[in-house]
Structure formats: C-alpha cells, structure tokens
XYZ file of C-alpha atoms in Angstrom:
300
model
C 91.585 143.432 120.709
C 94.283 144.085 118.030
C 96.271 141.599 116.964
C 98.995 143.715 114.765
C 102.594 144.684 116.349
C 102.377 148.309 117.866
C 104.907 149.520 115.572
C 102.489 148.969 112.004
C 100.492 151.461 110.773
C 97.621 151.442 108.427
C 97.980 153.435 105.580
C 94.842 152.083 103.128
C 91.572 150.594 103.701
C 92.566 146.984 102.519
C 95.037 146.734 105.326
C 93.060 148.614 108.349
C 89.632 146.106 106.732
C 92.424 142.840 106.808
C 93.307 143.718 110.184
C 89.974 144.209 110.999
C 89.144 140.694 109.822
C 92.104 139.377 111.566
C 91.420 140.923 114.764
C 87.642 139.383 114.424
C 88.460 136.154 114.109
C 91.151 136.279 116.912
C 88.656 137.336 119.016
C 86.019 134.349 117.941
C 89.213 131.740 118.307
C 89.803 133.560 122.052
C 86.135 132.948 123.358
C 86.126 129.436 121.589
C 89.465 128.428 123.737
C 87.880 130.260 127.045
C 84.959 128.126 126.402
C 86.973 125.411 126.004
C 90.156 125.398 128.300
C 89.099 128.060 130.746
C 91.431 130.498 131.273
C 94.133 129.088 129.178
C 95.518 131.622 126.404
C 97.885 131.368 122.911
C 100.970 132.739 124.175
C 102.281 135.359 122.267
C 104.902 133.819 119.536
C 101.752 131.343 118.520
C 99.880 134.480 117.074
C 100.587 134.359 113.342
C 98.444 133.819 110.209
C 99.386 130.094 109.838
C 97.833 129.950 113.540
C 94.915 131.404 112.938
C 94.058 129.510 110.201
C 94.643 126.405 111.567
C 92.478 127.186 114.860
C 89.508 128.720 112.537
C 89.627 125.210 110.708
C 89.576 123.315 114.237
C 86.935 125.588 115.510
C 84.641 124.901 112.177
C 85.252 121.296 112.425
C 84.086 121.087 116.265
C 81.273 123.836 116.121
C 79.919 121.699 112.555
C 80.627 118.248 115.382
C 78.413 120.096 118.346
C 75.669 120.887 115.794
C 75.758 116.938 114.368
C 75.208 115.608 117.670
C 72.511 118.286 118.894
C 71.114 117.254 116.137
C 71.401 113.272 117.001
C 70.156 114.108 120.938
C 67.277 115.794 120.278
C 66.687 113.697 117.638
C 66.732 110.539 120.466
C 65.150 113.112 122.709
C 62.136 113.289 120.356
C 62.026 109.833 119.911
C 61.790 108.866 123.643
C 59.364 110.910 123.922
C 57.235 109.141 121.908
C 57.685 106.024 123.185
C 56.933 106.845 126.985
C 53.532 106.076 126.598
C 54.390 102.585 126.278
C 57.747 100.253 126.811
C 58.661 99.540 123.445
C 59.323 95.828 122.325
C 62.740 94.851 120.693
C 61.612 95.189 117.224
C 59.990 98.978 118.230
C 63.230 99.613 119.239
C 65.263 98.028 116.114
C 62.537 99.866 113.697
C 63.401 103.155 115.914
C 66.808 103.134 115.590
C 66.545 102.363 111.672
C 64.962 105.300 111.413
C 66.738 107.087 112.983
C 69.565 106.410 111.116
C 67.997 106.523 107.730
C 66.772 110.005 108.741
C 70.485 110.730 110.048
C 71.984 109.775 106.253
C 69.383 111.163 104.655
C 70.284 114.539 106.080
C 73.846 114.292 105.370
C 75.566 116.475 102.442
C 76.998 115.041 99.897
C 80.738 115.443 101.715
C 79.388 113.923 104.912
C 78.198 111.160 103.298
C 81.103 110.400 101.415
C 83.228 110.497 104.664
C 81.032 108.335 106.149
C 81.212 105.869 103.299
C 84.811 106.219 103.453
C 84.880 105.937 107.269
C 83.030 102.427 106.480
C 84.854 101.008 103.798
C 87.827 101.326 105.920
C 86.440 100.158 109.417
C 85.542 96.824 107.414
C 89.467 96.404 105.647
C 90.677 96.562 109.032
C 88.138 94.648 110.928
C 87.417 97.199 113.384
C 84.341 96.355 115.303
C 83.200 99.652 117.081
C 85.124 102.400 115.113
C 85.820 105.828 116.053
C 87.634 108.543 114.276
C 90.908 108.138 116.311
C 90.680 104.355 116.349
C 90.189 104.256 112.256
C 93.349 107.150 112.256
C 95.345 104.921 115.101
C 94.825 101.700 112.440
C 95.670 103.702 109.588
C 99.009 105.898 111.140
C 99.956 101.444 111.854
C 99.925 100.711 108.592
C 103.456 102.092 106.662
C 105.425 100.429 109.333
C 103.603 96.837 108.775
C 103.831 97.392 104.820
C 107.747 98.201 105.274
C 108.124 94.783 107.634
C 106.319 93.009 104.838
C 107.987 94.310 102.000
C 111.104 93.173 104.035
C 109.802 90.071 104.686
C 108.730 89.387 101.780
C 112.046 90.174 100.259
C 114.022 88.108 101.969
C 111.338 85.168 101.669
C 112.192 85.553 97.726
C 115.977 86.249 98.439
C 115.897 82.566 100.624
C 113.432 80.698 98.123
C 116.115 81.888 94.924
C 118.629 80.517 96.995
C 116.802 77.563 97.740
C 116.119 76.760 94.264
C 119.603 77.743 92.628
C 121.182 74.894 95.564
C 118.814 71.895 94.904
C 120.091 72.880 90.731
C 123.028 72.444 91.460
C 122.594 69.616 93.553
C 120.570 67.673 91.041
C 122.883 68.884 88.444
C 125.862 67.175 90.078
C 123.427 63.694 91.047
C 122.941 63.692 87.261
C 126.421 63.851 86.157
C 127.186 61.498 88.629
C 124.869 58.829 87.350
C 126.013 60.002 84.088
C 128.136 56.278 82.326
C 130.753 58.569 81.281
C 130.892 60.941 84.082
C 134.416 61.017 85.866
C 133.831 59.911 89.316
C 134.321 56.471 89.889
C 134.637 55.013 93.222
C 137.563 52.951 94.627
C 137.226 48.995 93.242
C 137.944 48.052 96.906
C 135.943 50.687 98.861
C 133.129 48.028 99.626
C 135.929 45.690 101.365
C 137.858 49.269 103.446
C 134.593 50.222 104.771
C 133.385 46.477 105.782
C 136.990 46.704 107.596
C 136.630 50.166 108.623
C 132.975 49.028 110.000
C 134.381 45.585 111.912
C 137.780 47.647 113.377
C 134.784 50.019 114.976
C 133.593 47.270 116.391
C 136.097 46.097 117.597
C 137.190 49.126 119.579
C 133.693 49.434 120.716
C 133.779 45.889 122.690
C 137.425 46.908 123.290
C 136.507 50.244 125.509
C 134.961 48.915 128.677
C 138.221 47.083 129.014
C 140.811 50.236 128.152
C 139.109 52.032 130.398
C 139.785 49.772 133.341
C 142.932 49.043 132.293
C 143.064 53.357 132.467
C 141.463 53.661 135.581
C 143.214 50.446 137.374
C 146.666 52.991 136.118
C 145.972 55.732 137.356
C 144.741 54.165 141.195
C 148.351 52.566 140.820
C 150.863 55.498 140.624
C 148.189 57.623 142.409
C 147.328 60.116 139.487
C 143.601 60.887 139.299
C 142.229 60.255 136.435
C 141.930 63.870 134.048
C 139.154 66.083 133.923
C 137.269 67.689 131.535
C 138.672 71.511 132.517
C 142.421 69.542 133.478
C 142.150 68.265 129.331
C 140.800 72.184 128.618
C 143.874 73.758 129.881
C 145.730 71.305 128.961
C 144.677 71.917 125.116
C 144.621 75.450 126.012
C 148.281 75.174 127.067
C 149.190 73.324 123.603
C 147.405 75.821 120.857
C 149.909 78.610 122.911
C 153.182 76.456 122.548
C 151.776 76.266 119.112
C 151.149 79.958 118.597
C 154.785 80.667 119.429
C 156.267 78.202 117.563
C 154.310 80.036 114.255
C 155.763 83.684 114.978
C 159.193 81.323 116.643
C 159.090 79.809 112.522
C 157.700 83.592 110.585
C 161.123 84.799 112.473
C 163.254 82.027 111.211
C 161.796 82.645 107.633
C 163.382 85.745 107.467
C 166.719 84.771 108.172
C 166.295 81.476 105.052
C 168.807 81.589 102.782
C 171.796 82.678 104.488
C 174.624 80.320 104.674
C 175.429 78.827 108.247
C 178.455 80.319 108.868
C 178.047 83.970 110.887
C 181.011 85.944 108.502
C 180.118 84.509 105.376
C 176.223 85.430 106.189
C 177.604 89.176 107.603
C 179.219 89.286 104.750
C 176.537 88.535 102.637
C 174.350 90.949 104.126
C 177.046 93.449 103.381
C 177.230 93.083 100.221
C 172.980 92.828 99.944
C 173.472 96.202 101.559
C 175.547 97.305 99.040
C 173.343 96.144 96.681
C 170.759 98.151 97.970
C 172.385 101.155 98.442
C 172.893 101.340 94.436
C 170.024 100.717 93.810
C 168.382 103.657 96.025
C 171.386 105.462 94.225
C 170.705 105.089 90.699
C 166.505 105.173 91.570
C 166.900 109.085 93.303
C 169.608 110.146 90.492
C 166.534 109.065 87.375
C 163.774 110.744 89.450
C 166.309 113.807 89.762
C 166.284 113.411 86.152
C 162.957 113.357 85.476
C 162.145 116.531 87.497
C 164.726 118.641 85.584
C 163.462 117.315 82.235
C 159.935 117.905 83.138
C 160.433 121.390 84.968
C 159.818 123.733 82.566
C 162.635 126.612 81.649
C 162.604 130.081 82.388
C-alpha cells in the first residue's frame, strides 16, 4: 500500500527505495495499530514523516517492553514449575525472588541498567513506595510548579525578613538615641503629675457612668423619647458626614470668589478689569507666536 500522493512520480532508484521503505514502515505501523487498537486507523492528514518516526519509535519501545514482560513471564513460569514438587517456604520464596531479580539485572543492557538506576534514584528522591514509570513521570512533571511556588515563598520570606531587620535596626537606633544624655527629646516636667491627674479623672468618670446613664434614661422616659440605638446613631453620623461634605463643596465654590470686594458694582468692575488684562495678555501671546512662526518659516 503506497502512502505517496497520486501526483508524485518516481524518477530515481533512491526515491523509489525511500518510497518502498516508507511503505513498508507504514505497513508495519498499520499492522501494529490494528493489533492494539482494532479497526481504528490514522486519518489521512496524520500520515507524514514526523508521525511515522514517532510511531516507529513507540512501536519499538512497545515491542521491547512486550519482550521484557514475556521474558519475565517465562522466567517466573519456570521458577514456579520447578517449585511445584514441594510448597516453597518464605525463605525459599525470598531466595527465588532475589535470584529472579539478580538474573534480570544481569541480563539488562548498559542502557537498560542506566535507565533502571535512574528510575530507582528518582523513586528514592521522590519518596515513591511502589514506583511505576507513569507515576514517576507525574511526580517529575509536578516538580517545576512546586519549585516555582517554593522560590516565590522564599523570595517573599526574604523580603519580609529584610523589612523586619530594617525595622528592628531603626527601632534600636531610635531607642539608643532616646537613652543618650544629650538627646533632644525630653519629657515634660509635669508629665507624671498630668498622668496621675488623667487617671484620677478617668476613675471619677467611670464611677459616675452608671449614674449618668440612669439620668439619661430617666430624662428619655420623662419626655417620651426612646434611647437612641446604634442604627440611629449610625444614620445621624452618615447625615452629618453628608452635610460636612456639602459644606466643603460650598467652601470650595466660595473660595473661588475670595479677594473680591463686598460691593457688587465694585466687584463687577474689578472682574471686567481682570478680563481686559486677560485679553491683552492673550493678544500679546498670539502676536509673539505669530512673530516666532514668521521668523522660523523659511523664505522662498
């Protein structure tokens, strides 16, 4: 079965040999795919040299794996058939297992031994108890995101540590400067007395707080006005803030007229004078710009 386009014409033996080799490879791949996938076949647009090379490599790897499994199965079958005369003890089973593993390891090629050592080292490093190639591949693929997360966490920790160290150094420097004899900071002489007076005043107010609360409640009951709730206080505060913002906006508008006379006619005359001055400045600016343009314009 040829996989060359119908328009392709073969003019040389080398091209014919390459086409025949490609056809043989595709025939082998089609047979292999039919064996493993049933009647499913590749779509026409996938039949290209790159796909052929990938499928040939996959088929070779699969056949090698099948041969290894078949060899292991034959070895296990032979070991079991040799032990059918008498039930094996746990020691015999362990010895047979060790002998099988030793035989498999000794029959490995150099590339196979290197691959097995790499898989074993990866399993030990990743802490995988029962490793399989797919599980190790998944663990290996998950390492870059974990590494990126750890690097980001390390960077944030280093930045936080640097900030804490600088803050501690600043606090220590400030504390040392305050403890020096020639420090410009000096507490007030009557600070201790004022502190005691404030504490005494706080204690008196705290002691009078129940009495004041009872008086407020009594006044509220006498006039029939209930005690304000937290929600009412919040609404009143929001209304006050809105009024305060409106006052600030009005103050900004009034500030624009600051400096004008109180008399309306005099303020209007000053405004007209400022407009005339603005007009003169604008005319002067235009004249200077036109002169600059005329001077810089090249003459023909």
